[in-house]
CSV table of C-alpha atoms and ligand atoms in Angstrom, one decimal:
chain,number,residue,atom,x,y,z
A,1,UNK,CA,107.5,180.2,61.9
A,2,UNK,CA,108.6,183.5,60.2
A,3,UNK,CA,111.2,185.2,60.9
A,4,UNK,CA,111.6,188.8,62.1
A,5,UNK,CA,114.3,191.6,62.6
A,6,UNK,CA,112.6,193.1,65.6
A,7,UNK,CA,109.3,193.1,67.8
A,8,UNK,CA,108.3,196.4,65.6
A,9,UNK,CA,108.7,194.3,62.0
A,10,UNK,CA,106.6,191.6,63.5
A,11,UNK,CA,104.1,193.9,64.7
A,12,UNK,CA,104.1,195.4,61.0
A,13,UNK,CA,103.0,192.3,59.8
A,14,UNK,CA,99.5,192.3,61.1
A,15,UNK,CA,99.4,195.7,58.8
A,16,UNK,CA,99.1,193.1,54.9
A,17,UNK,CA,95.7,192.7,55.9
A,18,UNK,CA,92.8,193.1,58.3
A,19,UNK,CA,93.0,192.1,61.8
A,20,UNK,CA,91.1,190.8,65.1
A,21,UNK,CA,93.0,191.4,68.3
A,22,UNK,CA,91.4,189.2,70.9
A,23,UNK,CA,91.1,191.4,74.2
A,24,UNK,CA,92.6,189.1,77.4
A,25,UNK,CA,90.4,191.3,79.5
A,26,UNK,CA,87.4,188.8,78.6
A,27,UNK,CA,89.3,185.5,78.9
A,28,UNK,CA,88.8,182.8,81.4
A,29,UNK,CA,92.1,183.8,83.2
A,30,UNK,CA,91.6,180.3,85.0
A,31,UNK,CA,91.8,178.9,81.7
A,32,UNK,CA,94.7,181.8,80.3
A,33,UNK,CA,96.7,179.3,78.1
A,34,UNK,CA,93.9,176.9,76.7
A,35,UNK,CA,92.0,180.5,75.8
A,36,UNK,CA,94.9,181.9,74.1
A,37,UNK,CA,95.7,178.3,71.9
A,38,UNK,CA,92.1,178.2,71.1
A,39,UNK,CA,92.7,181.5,69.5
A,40,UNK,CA,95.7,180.2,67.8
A,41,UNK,CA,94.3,177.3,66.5
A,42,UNK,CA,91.0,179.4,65.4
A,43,UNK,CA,93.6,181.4,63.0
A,44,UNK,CA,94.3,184.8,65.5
A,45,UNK,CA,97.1,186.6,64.7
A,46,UNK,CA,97.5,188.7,67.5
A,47,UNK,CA,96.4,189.4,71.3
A,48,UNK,CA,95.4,192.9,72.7
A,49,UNK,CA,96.4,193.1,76.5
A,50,UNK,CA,94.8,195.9,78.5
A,51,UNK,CA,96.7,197.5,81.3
A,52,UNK,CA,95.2,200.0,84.2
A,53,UNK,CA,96.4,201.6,86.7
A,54,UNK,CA,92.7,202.7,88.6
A,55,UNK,CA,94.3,206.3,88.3
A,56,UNK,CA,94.3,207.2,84.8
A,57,UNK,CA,91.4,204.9,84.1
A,58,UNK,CA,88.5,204.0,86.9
A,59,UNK,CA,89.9,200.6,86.9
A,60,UNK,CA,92.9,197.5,87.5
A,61,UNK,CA,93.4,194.7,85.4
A,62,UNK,CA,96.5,192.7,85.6
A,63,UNK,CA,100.1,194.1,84.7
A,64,UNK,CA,103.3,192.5,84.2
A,65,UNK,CA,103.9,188.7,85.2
A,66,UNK,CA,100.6,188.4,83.4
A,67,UNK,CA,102.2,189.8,79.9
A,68,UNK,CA,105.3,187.3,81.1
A,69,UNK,CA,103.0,184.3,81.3
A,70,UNK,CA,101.3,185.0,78.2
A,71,UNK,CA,104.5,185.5,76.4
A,72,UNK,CA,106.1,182.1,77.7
A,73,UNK,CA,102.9,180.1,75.9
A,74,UNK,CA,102.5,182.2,72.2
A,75,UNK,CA,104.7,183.6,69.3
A,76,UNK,CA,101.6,185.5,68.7
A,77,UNK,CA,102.1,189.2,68.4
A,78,UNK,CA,101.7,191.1,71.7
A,79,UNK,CA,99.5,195.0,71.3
A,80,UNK,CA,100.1,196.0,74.8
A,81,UNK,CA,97.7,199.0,75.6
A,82,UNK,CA,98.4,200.8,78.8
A,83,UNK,CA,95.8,202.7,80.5
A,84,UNK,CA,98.3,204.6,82.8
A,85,UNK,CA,98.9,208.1,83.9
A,86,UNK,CA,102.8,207.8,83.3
A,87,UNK,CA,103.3,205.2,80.2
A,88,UNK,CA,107.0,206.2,79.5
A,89,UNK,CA,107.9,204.7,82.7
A,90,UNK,CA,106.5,201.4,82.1
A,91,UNK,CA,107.8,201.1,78.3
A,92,UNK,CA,110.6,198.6,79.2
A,93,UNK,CA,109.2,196.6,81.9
A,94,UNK,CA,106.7,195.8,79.0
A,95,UNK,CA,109.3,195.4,76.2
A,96,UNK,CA,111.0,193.1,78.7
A,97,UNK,CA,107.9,191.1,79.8
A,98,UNK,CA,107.0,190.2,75.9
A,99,UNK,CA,105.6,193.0,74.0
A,100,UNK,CA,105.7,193.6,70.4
A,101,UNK,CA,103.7,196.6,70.1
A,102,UNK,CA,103.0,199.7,72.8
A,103,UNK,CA,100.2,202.0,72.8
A,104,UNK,CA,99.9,204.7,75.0
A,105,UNK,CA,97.1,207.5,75.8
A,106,UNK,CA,97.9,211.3,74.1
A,107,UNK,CA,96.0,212.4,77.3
A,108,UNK,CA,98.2,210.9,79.8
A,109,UNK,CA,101.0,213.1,78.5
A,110,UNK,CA,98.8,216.4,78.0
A,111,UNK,CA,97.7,215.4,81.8
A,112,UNK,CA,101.3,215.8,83.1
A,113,UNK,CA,101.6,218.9,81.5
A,114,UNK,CA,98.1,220.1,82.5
A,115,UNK,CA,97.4,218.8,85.4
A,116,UNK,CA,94.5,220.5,86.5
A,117,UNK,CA,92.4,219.9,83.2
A,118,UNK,CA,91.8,216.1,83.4
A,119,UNK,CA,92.3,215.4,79.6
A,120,UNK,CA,91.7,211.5,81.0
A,121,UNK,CA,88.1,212.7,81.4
A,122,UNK,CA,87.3,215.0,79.0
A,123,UNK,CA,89.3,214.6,75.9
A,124,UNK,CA,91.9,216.5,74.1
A,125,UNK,CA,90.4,219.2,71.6
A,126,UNK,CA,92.1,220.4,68.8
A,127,UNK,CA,92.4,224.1,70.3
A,128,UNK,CA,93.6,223.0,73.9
A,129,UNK,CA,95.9,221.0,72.3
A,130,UNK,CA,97.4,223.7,70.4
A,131,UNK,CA,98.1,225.7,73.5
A,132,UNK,CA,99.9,223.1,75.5
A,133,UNK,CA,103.5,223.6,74.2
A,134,UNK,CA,105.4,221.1,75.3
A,135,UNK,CA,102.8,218.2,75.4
A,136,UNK,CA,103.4,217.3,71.3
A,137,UNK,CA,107.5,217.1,72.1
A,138,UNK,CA,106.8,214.7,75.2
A,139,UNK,CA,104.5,212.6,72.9
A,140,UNK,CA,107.4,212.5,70.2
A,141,UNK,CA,109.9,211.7,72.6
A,142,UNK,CA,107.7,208.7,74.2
A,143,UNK,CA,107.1,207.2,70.6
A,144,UNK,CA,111.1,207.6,69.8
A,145,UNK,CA,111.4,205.7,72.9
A,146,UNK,CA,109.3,202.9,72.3
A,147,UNK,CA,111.3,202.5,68.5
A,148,UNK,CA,114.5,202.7,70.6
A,149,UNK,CA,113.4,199.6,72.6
A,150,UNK,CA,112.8,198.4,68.6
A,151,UNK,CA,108.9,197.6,68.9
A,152,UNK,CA,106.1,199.3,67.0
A,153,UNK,CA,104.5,202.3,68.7
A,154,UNK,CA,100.3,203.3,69.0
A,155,UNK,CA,98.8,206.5,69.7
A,156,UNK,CA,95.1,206.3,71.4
A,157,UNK,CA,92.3,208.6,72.0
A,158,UNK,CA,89.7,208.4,74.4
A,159,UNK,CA,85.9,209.1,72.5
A,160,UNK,CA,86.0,212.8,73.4
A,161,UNK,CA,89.5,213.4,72.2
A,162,UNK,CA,89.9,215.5,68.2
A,163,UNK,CA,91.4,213.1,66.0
A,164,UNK,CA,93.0,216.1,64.1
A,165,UNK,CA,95.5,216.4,67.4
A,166,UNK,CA,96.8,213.4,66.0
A,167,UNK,CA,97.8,214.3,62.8
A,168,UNK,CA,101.5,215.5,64.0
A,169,UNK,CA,102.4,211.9,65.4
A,170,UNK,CA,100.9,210.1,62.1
A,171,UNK,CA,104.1,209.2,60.7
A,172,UNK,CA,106.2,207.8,64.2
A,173,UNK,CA,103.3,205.6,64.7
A,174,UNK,CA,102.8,201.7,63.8
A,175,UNK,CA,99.3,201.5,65.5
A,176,UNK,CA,96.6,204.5,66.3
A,177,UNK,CA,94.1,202.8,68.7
A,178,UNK,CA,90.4,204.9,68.4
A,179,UNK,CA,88.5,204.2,71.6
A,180,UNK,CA,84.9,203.7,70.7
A,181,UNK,CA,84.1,203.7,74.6
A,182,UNK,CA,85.9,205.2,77.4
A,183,UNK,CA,88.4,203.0,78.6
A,184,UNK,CA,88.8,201.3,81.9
A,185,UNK,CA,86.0,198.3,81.2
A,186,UNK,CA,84.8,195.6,78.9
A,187,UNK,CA,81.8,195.2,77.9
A,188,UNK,CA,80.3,199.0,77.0
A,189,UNK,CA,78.4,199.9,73.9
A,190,UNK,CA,80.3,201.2,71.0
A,191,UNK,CA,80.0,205.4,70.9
A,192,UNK,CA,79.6,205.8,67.2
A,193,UNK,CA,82.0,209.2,67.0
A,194,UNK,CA,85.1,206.3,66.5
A,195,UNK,CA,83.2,206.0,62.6
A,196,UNK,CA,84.2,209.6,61.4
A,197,UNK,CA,87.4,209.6,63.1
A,198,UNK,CA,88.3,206.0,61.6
A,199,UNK,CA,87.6,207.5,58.5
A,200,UNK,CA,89.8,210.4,59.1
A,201,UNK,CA,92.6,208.2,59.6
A,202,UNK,CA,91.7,206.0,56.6
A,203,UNK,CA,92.7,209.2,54.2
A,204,UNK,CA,95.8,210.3,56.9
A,205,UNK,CA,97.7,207.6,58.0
A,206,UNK,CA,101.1,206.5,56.2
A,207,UNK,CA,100.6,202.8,54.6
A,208,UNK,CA,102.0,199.6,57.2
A,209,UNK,CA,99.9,201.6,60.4
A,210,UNK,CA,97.4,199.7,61.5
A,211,UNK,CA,93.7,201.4,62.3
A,212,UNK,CA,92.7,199.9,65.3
A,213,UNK,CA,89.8,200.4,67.1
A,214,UNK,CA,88.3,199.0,70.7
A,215,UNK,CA,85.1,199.2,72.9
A,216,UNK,CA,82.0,197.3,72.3
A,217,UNK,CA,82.9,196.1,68.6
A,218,UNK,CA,80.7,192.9,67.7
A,219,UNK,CA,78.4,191.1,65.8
A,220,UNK,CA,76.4,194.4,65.5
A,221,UNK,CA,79.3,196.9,64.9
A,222,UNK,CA,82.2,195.2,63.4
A,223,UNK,CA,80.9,195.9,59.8
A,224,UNK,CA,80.6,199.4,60.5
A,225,UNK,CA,84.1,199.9,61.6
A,226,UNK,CA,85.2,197.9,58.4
A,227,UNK,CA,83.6,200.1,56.2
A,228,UNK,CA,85.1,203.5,58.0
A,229,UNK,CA,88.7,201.9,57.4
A,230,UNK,CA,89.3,199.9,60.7
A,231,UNK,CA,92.0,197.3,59.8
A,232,UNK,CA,92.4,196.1,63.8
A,233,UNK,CA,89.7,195.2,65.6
A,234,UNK,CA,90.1,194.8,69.3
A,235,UNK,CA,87.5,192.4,70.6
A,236,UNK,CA,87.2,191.0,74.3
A,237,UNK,CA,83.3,190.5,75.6
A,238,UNK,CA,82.6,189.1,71.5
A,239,UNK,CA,85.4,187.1,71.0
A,240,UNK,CA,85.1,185.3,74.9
A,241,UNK,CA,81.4,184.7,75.4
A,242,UNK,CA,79.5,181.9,76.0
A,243,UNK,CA,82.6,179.9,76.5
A,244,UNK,CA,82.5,179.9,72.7
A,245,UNK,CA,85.6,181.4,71.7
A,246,UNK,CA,86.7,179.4,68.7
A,247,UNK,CA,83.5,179.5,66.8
A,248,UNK,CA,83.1,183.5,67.6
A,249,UNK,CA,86.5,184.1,66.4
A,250,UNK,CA,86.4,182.7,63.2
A,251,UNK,CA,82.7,183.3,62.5
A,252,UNK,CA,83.9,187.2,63.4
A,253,UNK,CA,87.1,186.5,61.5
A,254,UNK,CA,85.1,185.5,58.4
A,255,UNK,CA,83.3,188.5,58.5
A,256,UNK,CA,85.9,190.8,58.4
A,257,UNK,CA,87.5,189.1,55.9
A,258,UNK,CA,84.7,189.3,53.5
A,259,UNK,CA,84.5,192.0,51.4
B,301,DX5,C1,88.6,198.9,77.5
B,301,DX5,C2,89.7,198.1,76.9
B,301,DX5,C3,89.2,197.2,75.8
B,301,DX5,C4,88.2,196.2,76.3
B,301,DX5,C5,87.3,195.9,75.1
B,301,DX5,O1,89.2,199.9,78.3
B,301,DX5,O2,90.7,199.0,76.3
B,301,DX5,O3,90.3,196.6,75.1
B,301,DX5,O4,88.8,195.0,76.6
B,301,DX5,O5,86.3,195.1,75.5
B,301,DX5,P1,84.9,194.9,74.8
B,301,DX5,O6,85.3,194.3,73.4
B,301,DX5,O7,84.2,194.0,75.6
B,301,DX5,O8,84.3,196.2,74.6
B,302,ZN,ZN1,92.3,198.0,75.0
């Protein structure tokens, strides 16, 4: 197995090329461990793990002994994604429980500081952002945070967020996670607004971030998001179904793969 300084190199690594990050959320979690060697064996590189909180999304998965559990059966690289209305609190319980990688919500933070304007709901534009003063500094502070617990840090946006309110956080970040659906559930269809903003990023982001994006990318969409600049492709419902998840992840993988 290779070795690496810190959670954060490791989580760099998946940046040399383009990656599939199976979403847990559409496992057999009766089956957690044979699901996650079946990926392993199949070639994955990586595992996406989505957490709510039914506040700042609609919605609970699973949280913590979970991340444990899946951490005491892989060396695979953990992208923990948290769905919460107050990440920074959570960062080291997560560090702790296995992650490599933390991504957190831009409108979770510009929530705390607006609370009356629901930026969970209705996105961040560029010109609101603007005007909130103090949210950029609390975003810069919770992604020095996660590199002072030494693993990589991710930026999302939910599908009506500006991608441009980004732009100040490009060069702290390891991972910026487009939402092509709103989060809180698997399954959705892809809302095609991720393309131009993956594109964006594409001609913005420094070299060794990864270009994820997640919701309702499949069969049907997966070339799409290839060919706007994706390089991490977070897949649950396409990777999981029909009890079939060997042959869809390398049959996906192949795909992507291809030029
Ligand atoms: C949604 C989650 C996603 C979800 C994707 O809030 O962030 O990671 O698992 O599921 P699919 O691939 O089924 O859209
Ligand atoms: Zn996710």
């Amino acid at each position: 197995m290779e070795y690496f300084n810190s959670p954060r190199e490791k989580f760099r690594s998946l940046t040399s090329s383009r990656t599939i990050l199976p979403s847990l959320l559409a496992c057999d979690f009766a089956n957690l461990e044979r699901d996650i060697h079946e990926l392993e064996e199949s070639g994955a590189s990586a595992l996406h793990l989505d957490i709510m909180d039914g506040h700042f999304v609609p919605n609970l998965s699973f949280g913590i002994p979970v991340v444990e559990a899946v951490r005491r059966v892989t060396d695979l690289v953990l992208d923990v994604h948290l769905m919460l209305s107050t990440p920074e609190s959570y960062f080291e319980v997560f560090k702790n429980a296995g992650a490599d990688g933390i991504t957190f919500h831009a409108e979770a933070l510009a929530d705390l500081d607006k609370p009356n304007q629901n930026f969970a709901r209705n996105g961040c534009r560029v010109t609101q952002f603007r005007e909130i003063e103090t949210v950029a500094s609390h975003i810069h502070s919770a992604l020095d945070k996660i590199h002072t617990l030494g693993l990589a840090a991710g930026l999302s946006i939910i599908p009506p967020s500006d991608v441009e309110i980004l732009e100040p956080f490009l060069c702290k970040c390891e991972n910026i996670l487009i939402m092509s659906v709103m989060p809180g559930f698997g399954g959705q269809k892809f809302d095609p607004r991720a393309k131009e903003k993956l594109s964006w990023l594409h001609n913005h982001v420094m070299p060794g971030t990864l270009i994820s994006v997640d919701g309702g990318v499949n069969e049907n969409t997966l070339a799409d998001c290839k060919n706007h600049g994706a390089t991490g492709l977070v897949m649950g419902t396409a990777i999981f179904k029909n009890n079939q998840t060997k042959n869809n992840f390398v049959k996906l993988n192949n795909e992507l793969q291809a030029d």
